Coordinates of C-alpha atoms in Angstrom, one line a residue:
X183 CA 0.9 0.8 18.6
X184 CA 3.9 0.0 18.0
X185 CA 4.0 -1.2 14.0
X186 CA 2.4 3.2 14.0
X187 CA 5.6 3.9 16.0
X188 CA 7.7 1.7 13.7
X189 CA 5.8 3.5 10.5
X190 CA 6.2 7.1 11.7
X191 CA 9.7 6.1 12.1
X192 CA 9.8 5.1 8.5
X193 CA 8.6 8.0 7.3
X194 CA 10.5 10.6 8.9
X195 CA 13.8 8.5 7.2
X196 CA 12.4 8.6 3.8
X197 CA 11.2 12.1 3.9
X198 CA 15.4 12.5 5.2
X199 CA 16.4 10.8 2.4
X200 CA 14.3 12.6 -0.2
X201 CA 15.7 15.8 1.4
X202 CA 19.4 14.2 1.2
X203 CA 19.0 13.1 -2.2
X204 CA 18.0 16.7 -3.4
X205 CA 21.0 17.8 -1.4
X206 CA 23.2 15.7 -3.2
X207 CA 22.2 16.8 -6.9
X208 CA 21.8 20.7 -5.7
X209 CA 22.5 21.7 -2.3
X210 CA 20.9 23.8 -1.1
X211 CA 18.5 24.7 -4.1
X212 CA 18.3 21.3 -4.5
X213 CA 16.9 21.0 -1.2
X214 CA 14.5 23.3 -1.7
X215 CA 13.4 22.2 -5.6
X216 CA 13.3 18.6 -3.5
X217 CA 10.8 19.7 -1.0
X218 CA 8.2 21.4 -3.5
X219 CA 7.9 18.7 -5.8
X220 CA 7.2 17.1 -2.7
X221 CA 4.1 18.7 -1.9
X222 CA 3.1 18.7 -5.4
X223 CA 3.6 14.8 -5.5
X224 CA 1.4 14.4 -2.2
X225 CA -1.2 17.1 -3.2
X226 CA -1.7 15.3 -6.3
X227 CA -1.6 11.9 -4.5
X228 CA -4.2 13.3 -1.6
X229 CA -7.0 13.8 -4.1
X230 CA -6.8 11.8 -7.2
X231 CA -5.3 8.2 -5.8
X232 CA -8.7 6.8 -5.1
X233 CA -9.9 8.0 -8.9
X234 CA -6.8 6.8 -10.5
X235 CA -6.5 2.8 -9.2
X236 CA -10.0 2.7 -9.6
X237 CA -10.0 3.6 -13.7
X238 CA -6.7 1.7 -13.6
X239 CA -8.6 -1.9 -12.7
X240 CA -11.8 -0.6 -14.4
X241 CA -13.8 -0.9 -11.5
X242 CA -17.4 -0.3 -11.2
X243 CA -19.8 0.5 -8.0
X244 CA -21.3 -2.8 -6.5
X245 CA -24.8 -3.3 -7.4
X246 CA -26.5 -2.9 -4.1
X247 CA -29.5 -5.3 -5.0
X248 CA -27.3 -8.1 -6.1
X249 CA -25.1 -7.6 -3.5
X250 CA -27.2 -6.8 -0.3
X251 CA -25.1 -9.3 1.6
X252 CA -21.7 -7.4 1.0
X253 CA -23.5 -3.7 1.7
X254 CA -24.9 -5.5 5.2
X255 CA -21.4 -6.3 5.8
X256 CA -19.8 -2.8 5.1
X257 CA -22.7 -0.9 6.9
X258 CA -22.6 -3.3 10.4
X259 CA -18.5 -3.4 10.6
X260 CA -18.7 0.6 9.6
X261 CA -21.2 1.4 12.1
X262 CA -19.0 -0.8 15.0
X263 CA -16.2 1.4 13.8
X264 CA -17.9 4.6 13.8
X265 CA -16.7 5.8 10.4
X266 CA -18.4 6.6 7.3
X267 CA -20.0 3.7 5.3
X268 CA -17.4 3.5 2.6
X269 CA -18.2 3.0 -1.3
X270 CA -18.1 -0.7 -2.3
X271 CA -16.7 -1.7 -6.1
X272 CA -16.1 -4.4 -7.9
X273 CA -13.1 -5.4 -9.9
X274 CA -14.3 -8.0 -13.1
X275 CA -11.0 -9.8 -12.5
X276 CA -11.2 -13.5 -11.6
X277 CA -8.4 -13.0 -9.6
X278 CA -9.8 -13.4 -5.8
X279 CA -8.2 -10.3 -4.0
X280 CA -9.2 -7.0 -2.5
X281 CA -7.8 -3.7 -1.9
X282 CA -9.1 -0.5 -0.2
X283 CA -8.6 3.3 -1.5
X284 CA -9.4 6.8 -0.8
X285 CA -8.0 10.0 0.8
X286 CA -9.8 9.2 4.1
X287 CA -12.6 7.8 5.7
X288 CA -15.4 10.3 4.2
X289 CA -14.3 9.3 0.8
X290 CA -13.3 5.7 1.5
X291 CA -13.6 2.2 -0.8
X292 CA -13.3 -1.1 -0.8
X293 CA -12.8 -2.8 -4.5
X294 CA -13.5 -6.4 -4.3
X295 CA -12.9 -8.5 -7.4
X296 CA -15.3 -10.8 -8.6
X297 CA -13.1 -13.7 -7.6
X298 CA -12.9 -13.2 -4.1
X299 CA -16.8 -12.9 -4.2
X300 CA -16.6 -16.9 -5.9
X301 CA -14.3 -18.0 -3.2
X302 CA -14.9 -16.7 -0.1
X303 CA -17.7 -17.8 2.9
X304 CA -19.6 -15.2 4.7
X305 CA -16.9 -15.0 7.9
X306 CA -14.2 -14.9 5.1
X307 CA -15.6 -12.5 3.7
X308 CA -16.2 -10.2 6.6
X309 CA -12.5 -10.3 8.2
X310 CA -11.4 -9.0 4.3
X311 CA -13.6 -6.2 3.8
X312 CA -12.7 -5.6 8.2
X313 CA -9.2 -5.4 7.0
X314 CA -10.0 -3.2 4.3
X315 CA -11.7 -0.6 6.7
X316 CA -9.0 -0.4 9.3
X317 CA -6.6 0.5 6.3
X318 CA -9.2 3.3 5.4
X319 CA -9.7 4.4 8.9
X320 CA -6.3 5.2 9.5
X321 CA -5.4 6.5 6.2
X322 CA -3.5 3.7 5.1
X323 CA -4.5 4.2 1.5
X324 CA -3.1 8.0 1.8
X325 CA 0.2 7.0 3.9
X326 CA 0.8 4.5 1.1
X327 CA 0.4 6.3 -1.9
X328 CA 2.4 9.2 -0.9
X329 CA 5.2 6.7 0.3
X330 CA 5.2 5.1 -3.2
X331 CA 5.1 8.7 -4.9
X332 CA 7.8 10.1 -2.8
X333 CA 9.8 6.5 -4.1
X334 CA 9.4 7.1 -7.1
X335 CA 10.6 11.0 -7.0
X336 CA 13.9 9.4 -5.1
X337 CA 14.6 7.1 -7.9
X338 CA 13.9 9.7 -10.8
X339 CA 16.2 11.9 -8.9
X340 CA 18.5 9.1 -8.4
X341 CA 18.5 9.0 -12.4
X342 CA 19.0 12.1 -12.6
X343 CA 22.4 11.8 -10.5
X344 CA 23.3 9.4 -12.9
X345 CA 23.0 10.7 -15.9
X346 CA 24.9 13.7 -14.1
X347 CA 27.9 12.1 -12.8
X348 CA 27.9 10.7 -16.5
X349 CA 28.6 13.9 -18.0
X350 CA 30.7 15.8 -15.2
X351 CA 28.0 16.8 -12.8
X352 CA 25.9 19.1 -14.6
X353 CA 29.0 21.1 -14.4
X354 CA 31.6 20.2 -12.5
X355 CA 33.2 24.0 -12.3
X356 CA 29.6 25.4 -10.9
X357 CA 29.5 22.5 -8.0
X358 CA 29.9 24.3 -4.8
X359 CA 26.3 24.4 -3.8
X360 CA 26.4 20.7 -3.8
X361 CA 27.7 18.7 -1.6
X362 CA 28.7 15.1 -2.9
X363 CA 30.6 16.2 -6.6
X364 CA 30.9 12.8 -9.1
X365 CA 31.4 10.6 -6.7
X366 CA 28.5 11.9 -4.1
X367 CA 26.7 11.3 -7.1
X368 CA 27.2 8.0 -8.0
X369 CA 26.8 7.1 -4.4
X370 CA 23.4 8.7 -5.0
X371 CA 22.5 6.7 -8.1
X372 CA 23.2 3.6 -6.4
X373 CA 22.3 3.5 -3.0
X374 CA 19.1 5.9 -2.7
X375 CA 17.0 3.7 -5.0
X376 CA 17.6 0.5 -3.2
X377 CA 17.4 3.0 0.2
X378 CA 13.7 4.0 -0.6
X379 CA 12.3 0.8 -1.9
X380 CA 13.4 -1.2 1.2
X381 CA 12.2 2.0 3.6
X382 CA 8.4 1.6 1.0
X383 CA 8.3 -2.3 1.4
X384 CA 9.0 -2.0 5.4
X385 CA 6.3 0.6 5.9
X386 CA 4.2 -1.6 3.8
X387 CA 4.6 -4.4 5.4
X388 CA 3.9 -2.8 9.5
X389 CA 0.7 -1.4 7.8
X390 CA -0.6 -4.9 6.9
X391 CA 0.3 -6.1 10.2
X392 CA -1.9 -3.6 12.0
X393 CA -4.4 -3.9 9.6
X394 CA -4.7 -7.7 10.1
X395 CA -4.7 -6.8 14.2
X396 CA -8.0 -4.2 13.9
X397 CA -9.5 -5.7 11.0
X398 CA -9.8 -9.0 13.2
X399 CA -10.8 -6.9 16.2
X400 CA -13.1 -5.3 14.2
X401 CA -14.4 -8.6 12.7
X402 CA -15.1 -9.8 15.7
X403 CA -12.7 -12.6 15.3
X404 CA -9.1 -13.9 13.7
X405 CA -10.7 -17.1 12.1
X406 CA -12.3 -15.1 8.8
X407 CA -9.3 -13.3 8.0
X408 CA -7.1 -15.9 8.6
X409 CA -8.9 -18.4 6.7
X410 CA -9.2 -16.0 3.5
X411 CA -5.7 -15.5 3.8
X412 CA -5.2 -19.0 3.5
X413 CA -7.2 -19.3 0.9
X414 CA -6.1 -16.0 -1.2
X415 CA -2.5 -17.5 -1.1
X416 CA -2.7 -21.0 -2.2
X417 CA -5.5 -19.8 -5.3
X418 CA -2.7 -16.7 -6.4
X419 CA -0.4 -19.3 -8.1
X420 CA -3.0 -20.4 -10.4
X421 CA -3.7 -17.0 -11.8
X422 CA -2.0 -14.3 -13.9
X423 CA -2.4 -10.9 -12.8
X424 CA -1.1 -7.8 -14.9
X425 CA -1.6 -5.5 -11.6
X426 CA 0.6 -2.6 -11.6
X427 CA 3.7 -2.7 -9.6
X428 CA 3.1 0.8 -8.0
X429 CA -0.2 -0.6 -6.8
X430 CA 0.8 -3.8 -5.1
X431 CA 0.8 -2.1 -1.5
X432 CA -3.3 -1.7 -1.9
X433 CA -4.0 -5.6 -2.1
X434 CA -4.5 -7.7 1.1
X435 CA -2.2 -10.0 -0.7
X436 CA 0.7 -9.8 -3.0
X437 CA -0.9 -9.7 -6.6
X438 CA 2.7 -9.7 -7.8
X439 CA 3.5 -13.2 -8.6
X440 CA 5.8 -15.8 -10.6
X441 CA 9.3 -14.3 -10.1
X442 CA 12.6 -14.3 -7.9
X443 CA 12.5 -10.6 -7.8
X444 CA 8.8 -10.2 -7.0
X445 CA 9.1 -12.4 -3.9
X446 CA 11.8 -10.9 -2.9
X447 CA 10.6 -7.4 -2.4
X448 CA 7.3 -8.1 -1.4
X449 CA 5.2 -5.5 -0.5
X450 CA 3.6 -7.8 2.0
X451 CA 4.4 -10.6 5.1
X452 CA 4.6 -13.4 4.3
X453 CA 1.4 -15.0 4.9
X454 CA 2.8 -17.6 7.1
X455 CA 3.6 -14.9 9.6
X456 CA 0.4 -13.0 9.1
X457 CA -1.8 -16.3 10.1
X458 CA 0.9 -16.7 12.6
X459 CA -0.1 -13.3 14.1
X460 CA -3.8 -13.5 14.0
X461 CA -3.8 -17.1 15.8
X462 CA -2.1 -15.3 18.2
X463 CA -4.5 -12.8 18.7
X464 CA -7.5 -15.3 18.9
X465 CA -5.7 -17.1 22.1
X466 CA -4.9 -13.7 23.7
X467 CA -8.9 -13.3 23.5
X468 CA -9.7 -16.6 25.0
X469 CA -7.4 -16.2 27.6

């Protein structure tokens, strides 16, 4: 419960700071331009995410008769859960990973790529696709995706400030609806980027966290998940994978690789702490 307090939280801050950022450029019209491109960013993001990622890592649907085992595995864990039996796809990447999509549980998937399907036991297996379905029960998949799209609306408009306070503040001698002039700005330019990527990566991070907890839970046990963690980490360094940076939130684990500035805004825990967490959880069940 409380990594859904600590999200909530999250989300009331960037939705401020999108408000604040709008504020900045054009007051109180700015405000208002801010808030409807809003709801055009998270109407467009509420029904064509799931349709977009998908083309974008040219997934296909699972073949059912090659693939009975994985469709046993969805149906049991979605039954326990009592939530729609979501699609299944598959991702011709040899990179072993996962990720889960859709607006909510009616219209949920889990894209597995075909090198998790080489890697992975049965139990591993199971705790992946379980952490896959507690991200579509709770709309993780929607949360996410209007997080990054309300990001990425900050920074344009933070580029936008830029470019302003460049050439005078979109004029300098009509400014009174704003708030900030050149220098508010600037401010804007610089620190509401960095503002919403570190308020994205945070909310990121508490939704792989409780999606670890109830995908374990819902497994049955830690030990699956914890093992294809394991695994999923120590194989990523010997593969390159062109995934897109806006999608990096979907994956169990970080498909963003190689770099200083990649590790250091990760859009996941580190795995260390996630194992950490899920040993944790298979004491509390002994005890």
């Amino acid at each position: 419960m409380m990594n859904y307090a600590k999200t909530a939280i999250l989300l009331i801050l960037l939705a401020a700071l999108f408000m604040w950022v709008g504020g900045m450029i054009g007051g109180q019209t700015g405000m208002i331009v801010a808030f409807i491109l809003a709801m055009v960013i998270n109407f467009g993001s509420y029904w064509f995410s799931d349709k977009i990622v998908l083309a974008m890592y040219k997934a296909q649907k699972l073949d059912e008769n090659t693939y009975s085992e994985i469709y046993q595995i969805v149906a049991e864990l979605a039954k326990k859960d009592n939530i729609p039996v979501p699609r299944i796809y598959l991702a011709a990447i040899d990179v072993p990973n996962a990720f889960a999509t859709g607006r909510n549980p009616k219209n949920g998937v889990v894209c597995v790529t075909r090198g998790i399907l080489n890697m992975l036991n049965r139990e591993e297996l199971k705790g992946v696709i379980a952490h896959e379905m507690s991200h579509i029960k709770h709309r993780d998949t929607l949360i996410m995706t209007v997080v990054a799209a309300i990001a990425s609306a900050i920074m344009m408009m933070a580029s936008m400030a830029r470019w302003a306070a460049i050439f005078g503040g979109f004029g300098a001698r009509n400014s009174k609806d704003r708030s900030g002039g050149i220098i508010g700005l600037l401010v804007v330019a610089i620190v509401a980027p960095l503002a919403a990527m570190l308020i994205q990566l945070a909310i990121s991070r508490f939704r792989e966290y409780a999606a670890d907890e109830n995908g374990a839970k819902l497994a049955g046990s830690a030990n699956g998940l914890a093992a294809a963690l394991r695994k999923l980490d120590q194989a990523a360094p010997r593969y390159k994978f062109n995934a897109a940076p806006q999608t990096a939130h979907l994956f169990i684990v970080n498909p963003l690789r190689g770099n200083f500035m990649a590790d250091l805004f990760r859009t996941h825990p580190s795995t260390e702490k996630r194992i950490e967490r899920l040993r944790a959880i298979t004491k509390e069940a002994i005890l």
